[in-house]
Amino acid sequence: MLGVMTVRDDKIGQLSRLTATLVGVLGRDHVLTDPDLTASYTVDWTGRWRGQAAVVARPASTAEVVAVLQACLAFQVAVVPQGGNTGLVGGGVPADHGSGPDDLRLVMSLVRLGRLDPVDAAAAQVTVGAGVTLAALQRHVAASSTGLAFGVDLGARDSATVGGMVATNAGGIHFVRHGGMRQQVAGLEVVLADGQVIERLRGPAKDNTGYDVPGLLVGSEGTLGIVTAARLRLVAALPFRVTALIGVAGTAAAIELVTALRRHVPALEAAEIFYQEGLELVCRTAGLVSPLGSPLAGRWRAYLLVECAGADDTVTDQLAQCLATAGVDDEATAVATTPKGRQNLWAIREGHTEAVNRLGVPHKLDVSLPLGALASFVPAVHQAVAGAASDATVVLWGHAGDGNLHVNVVGPAPDDYTVDDAVYRLVAEMGGSISAEHGIGRAKIPWLHLTRSGADIGAMRAIKQALDPTGRLNPGVLLPPEELLG
Ligand SMILES: Cc1cc2nc3c(=O)[nH]c(=O)nc-3n(C[C@H](O)[C@H](O)[C@H](O)COP(=O)(O)OP(=O)(O)OC[C@H]3O[C@@H](n4cnc5c(N)ncnc54)[C@H](O)[C@@H]3O)c2cc1C
């Protein structure tokens, strides 16, 4: 009993000394300890991942990030970096405090790092702070009138931050044309666990001077350092866009069509897939109407949402020509070229996430398969989920051009991993990856070994050990405990 009291007293003292230090650096308004104020930082977007934060610190500059990290090191407090908190694998929300004396958790919210440098038109690059949202970045580049745009886009654009997108190596809806965040990062400013700053924001297009240390932070999920700013590559802004919703017989037909589009329509920018049951759910819960008629009529098992972008409306002709050659009839296609019409078609695809959340707390299993395996994966995954949880509801959608399917399962309790296990094992057997774009976070650690070898995980652990020897940064995220290495 005496031991427990001592530990608790130590923790209270440790916390109040940390808080006082942080208030001295950030001011009272940006050091939150009241549970009513910290609550929104400790639960994720889905409600599946939640925990405790002794403090939420909101630095507004690189110097303040350094000071917060040094205080956490001195007071032995773990740091959970957080951006827009739209990540879907629990990487940006803290776990519960443990019972030891040195396991308090601080959430470092980076949304105040709002630097927006002028667009460098000659280099086609821009430097922005880690807390800038994707939508703010898009607006900033558009307002520069340089004829440039940012190549990554995703549904969480109003909240997801540049720092979070770098840390998760976000993919998104334009991956098929421009790749993901890794392809856009020309340089980063990062603060290492001990407070040292590495700044590579100067932007020469070519720079072969040894290890790309900041590049290690891409996809590191807050475990190696804090991203404070990013220098991002930009692409040509393409003013003309055509969007088409296409009904198809099933996954195999969808993949065949995407293959033809990739070959014959270089303007292809997005190729999203969803299914009859998902469309029906979105129409029912969001009050939307499918331009191809009721999904319950059962004419099409799967749907592709395709977008092409180019300098002028010849892209519409290219798309129409390719669809005609592929034998897609007019009745199976709804096309829009106006912003409003395109937005209505996109609302059907982007409405899936919200619609599934309304059914309950989803298990979001973001996986990728070799394109040739996708068609047989779809019935197999329904079977695997039914075998693990017969009452579960399964809704699938994804980025068809990348072999990326989001398997959403509602029904099993948030802490019941039976379905997750069945799906990840199936994915591994079929040569896929257990994380296409959301990362490992807290959600997928026990299955990392299914698609990463022991040597691979050992090298990751060595990098972690080198850059964060005391393990202060995002403990319990991404890397498995030693005993899971097999
Ligand atoms: C509706 C919806 C649609 C989505 N669509 C896509 C999609 O198409 N493609 C896709 O890839 N993802 C998608 N996501 C997932 C999510 O938006 C991305 O993972 C995004 O990159 C997370 O950014 P964030 O700022 O919200 O990061 P957070 O959720 O706050 O954090 C994510 C991870 O990054 C770390 N982190 C955050 N900021 C920093 C920083 N500055 N330095 C170091 N580490 C940091 C956190 O510790 C955590 O591990 C979607 C999510 C939603 C809700």
Tab-separated table of C-alpha atoms and ligand atoms in Angstrom, residues 44-46 65 79-93 108-111 113 129-134 152-157 159-175 180-181 189-191 217 219-229 272 349-350 352-354 357 364 366 397 399 404 406 436-442 473-474 477-478, ligand 1:
chain	number	residue	atom	x	y	z
A	44	ASP	CA	-10.131	8.518	-32.360
A	45	TRP	CA	-12.525	9.292	-35.208
A	46	THR	CA	-14.114	5.820	-35.117
A	65	VAL	CA	8.271	21.502	-29.971
A	79	VAL	CA	4.845	11.657	-26.105
A	80	VAL	CA	2.000	10.880	-28.506
A	81	PRO	CA	2.220	13.191	-31.547
A	82	GLN	CA	-1.169	14.119	-32.970
A	83	GLY	CA	-2.296	16.059	-36.042
A	84	GLY	CA	-5.910	16.127	-37.189
A	85	ASN	CA	-6.717	12.869	-35.341
A	86	THR	CA	-8.236	11.329	-38.472
A	87	GLY	CA	-5.883	8.333	-38.457
A	88	LEU	CA	-7.783	5.062	-38.364
A	89	VAL	CA	-5.374	2.699	-36.561
A	90	GLY	CA	-5.102	4.316	-33.123
A	91	GLY	CA	-1.598	5.723	-33.696
A	92	GLY	CA	-2.432	9.296	-32.723
A	93	VAL	CA	-4.374	8.657	-29.510
A	108	MET	CA	1.526	16.762	-28.461
A	109	SER	CA	-1.023	18.379	-30.753
A	110	LEU	CA	0.733	19.894	-33.759
A	111	VAL	CA	-2.206	21.709	-35.357
A	113	LEU	CA	2.246	24.686	-36.708
A	129	GLY	CA	3.964	23.674	-41.354
A	130	ALA	CA	3.033	20.219	-40.078
A	131	GLY	CA	-0.281	21.488	-38.682
A	132	VAL	CA	-1.617	22.807	-41.997
A	133	THR	CA	-4.637	20.798	-43.093
A	134	LEU	CA	-4.729	19.263	-46.550
A	152	VAL	CA	-2.496	13.894	-52.911
A	153	ASP	CA	-6.156	14.150	-51.958
A	154	LEU	CA	-8.312	12.262	-49.450
A	155	GLY	CA	-11.743	12.430	-47.866
A	156	ALA	CA	-10.451	13.687	-44.495
A	157	ARG	CA	-8.949	16.774	-46.195
A	159	SER	CA	-8.920	17.850	-40.731
A	160	ALA	CA	-5.948	15.684	-41.777
A	161	THR	CA	-2.679	17.614	-41.408
A	162	VAL	CA	0.467	17.607	-43.501
A	163	GLY	CA	2.446	16.228	-40.524
A	164	GLY	CA	-0.022	13.382	-39.995
A	165	MET	CA	-0.081	12.608	-43.701
A	166	VAL	CA	3.718	12.451	-43.822
A	167	ALA	CA	3.840	10.323	-40.659
A	168	THR	CA	1.325	7.843	-42.100
A	169	ASN	CA	2.592	8.056	-45.708
A	170	ALA	CA	-1.027	8.722	-46.706
A	171	GLY	CA	-2.188	7.435	-50.087
A	172	GLY	CA	-5.597	8.727	-51.106
A	173	ILE	CA	-7.708	8.982	-54.214
A	174	HIS	CA	-5.059	10.250	-56.675
A	175	PHE	CA	-2.445	7.600	-55.860
A	180	GLY	CA	1.331	8.880	-52.075
A	181	MET	CA	3.036	11.230	-49.597
A	189	GLU	CA	12.121	19.615	-40.821
A	190	VAL	CA	12.040	17.143	-37.938
A	191	VAL	CA	12.719	17.286	-34.224
A	217	LEU	CA	10.041	9.874	-40.829
A	219	GLY	CA	5.451	6.411	-42.570
A	220	SER	CA	7.081	6.336	-39.104
A	221	GLU	CA	3.772	7.075	-37.309
A	222	GLY	CA	5.281	9.411	-34.724
A	223	THR	CA	7.767	6.825	-33.422
A	224	LEU	CA	11.039	8.402	-34.660
A	225	GLY	CA	10.595	12.160	-34.332
A	226	ILE	CA	8.204	15.056	-34.766
A	227	VAL	CA	7.635	16.453	-38.252
A	228	THR	CA	7.414	20.243	-37.885
A	229	ALA	CA	7.433	21.326	-41.562
A	272	GLU	CA	-12.495	3.988	-56.792
A	349	ARG	CA	-18.064	7.318	-52.623
A	350	GLU	CA	-16.973	9.572	-49.762
A	352	HIS	CA	-19.263	5.341	-47.252
A	353	THR	CA	-17.033	6.136	-44.243
A	354	GLU	CA	-19.690	8.144	-42.422
A	357	ASN	CA	-19.727	4.733	-38.660
A	364	LYS	CA	-11.395	-0.770	-40.315
A	366	ASP	CA	-7.212	-1.344	-44.754
A	397	TRP	CA	-14.733	-0.063	-50.801
A	399	HIS	CA	-8.902	2.474	-54.444
A	404	ASN	CA	-6.401	-1.297	-51.989
A	406	HIS	CA	-11.028	-1.038	-47.058
A	436	ALA	CA	-2.254	-0.306	-47.689
A	437	GLU	CA	-2.254	3.258	-46.402
A	438	HIS	CA	-3.421	3.782	-42.800
A	439	GLY	CA	-0.320	2.319	-41.151
A	440	ILE	CA	0.094	-0.130	-38.278
A	441	GLY	CA	-0.703	2.101	-35.293
A	442	ARG	CA	-1.936	0.225	-32.253
A	473	LEU	CA	7.998	8.643	-28.759
A	474	ASN	CA	4.648	6.927	-29.291
A	477	VAL	CA	2.657	2.053	-31.823
A	478	LEU	CA	3.990	0.327	-34.954
B	1	LIG	C1	-13.110	10.120	-43.878
B	1	LIG	C2	-11.683	9.660	-43.902
B	1	LIG	C3	-11.082	9.373	-45.123
B	1	LIG	C4	-9.750	8.949	-45.170
B	1	LIG	N1	-9.195	8.665	-46.383
B	1	LIG	C5	-7.896	8.286	-46.446
B	1	LIG	C6	-7.291	7.977	-47.694
B	1	LIG	O1	-7.926	8.011	-48.757
B	1	LIG	N2	-5.983	7.639	-47.700
B	1	LIG	C7	-5.242	7.573	-46.539
B	1	LIG	O2	-4.041	7.270	-46.610
B	1	LIG	N3	-5.803	7.824	-45.346
B	1	LIG	C8	-7.103	8.178	-45.263
B	1	LIG	N4	-7.671	8.437	-44.045
B	1	LIG	C9	-6.865	8.295	-42.812
B	1	LIG	C10	-6.208	9.623	-42.318
B	1	LIG	O3	-6.873	10.747	-42.818
B	1	LIG	C11	-4.747	9.668	-42.709
B	1	LIG	O4	-4.053	8.624	-42.054
B	1	LIG	C12	-4.046	10.999	-42.380
B	1	LIG	O5	-2.777	10.980	-42.949
B	1	LIG	C13	-3.926	11.269	-40.891
B	1	LIG	O6	-3.570	12.631	-40.687
B	1	LIG	P1	-3.841	13.330	-39.272
B	1	LIG	O7	-3.274	14.704	-39.315
B	1	LIG	O8	-5.269	13.243	-38.931
B	1	LIG	O9	-2.961	12.428	-38.325
B	1	LIG	P2	-3.309	11.811	-36.884
B	1	LIG	O10	-4.486	10.927	-36.984
B	1	LIG	O11	-3.384	12.891	-35.884
B	1	LIG	O12	-2.002	10.940	-36.625
B	1	LIG	C14	-1.705	9.830	-37.437
B	1	LIG	C15	-0.319	9.284	-37.068
B	1	LIG	O13	0.692	10.243	-37.386
B	1	LIG	C16	1.418	10.652	-36.213
B	1	LIG	N5	1.635	12.101	-36.366
B	1	LIG	C17	0.692	13.057	-36.566
B	1	LIG	N6	1.276	14.249	-36.757
B	1	LIG	C18	2.618	14.045	-36.651
B	1	LIG	C19	3.765	14.897	-36.758
B	1	LIG	N7	3.651	16.210	-37.028
B	1	LIG	N8	4.996	14.358	-36.572
B	1	LIG	C20	5.135	13.023	-36.318
B	1	LIG	N9	4.098	12.174	-36.220
B	1	LIG	C21	2.856	12.687	-36.388
B	1	LIG	C22	0.534	10.252	-35.040
B	1	LIG	O14	1.302	9.980	-33.884
B	1	LIG	C23	-0.150	8.992	-35.591
B	1	LIG	O15	0.679	7.876	-35.429
B	1	LIG	C24	-9.010	8.834	-43.964
B	1	LIG	C25	-9.615	9.123	-42.738
B	1	LIG	C26	-10.932	9.516	-42.693
B	1	LIG	C27	-11.541	9.837	-41.361
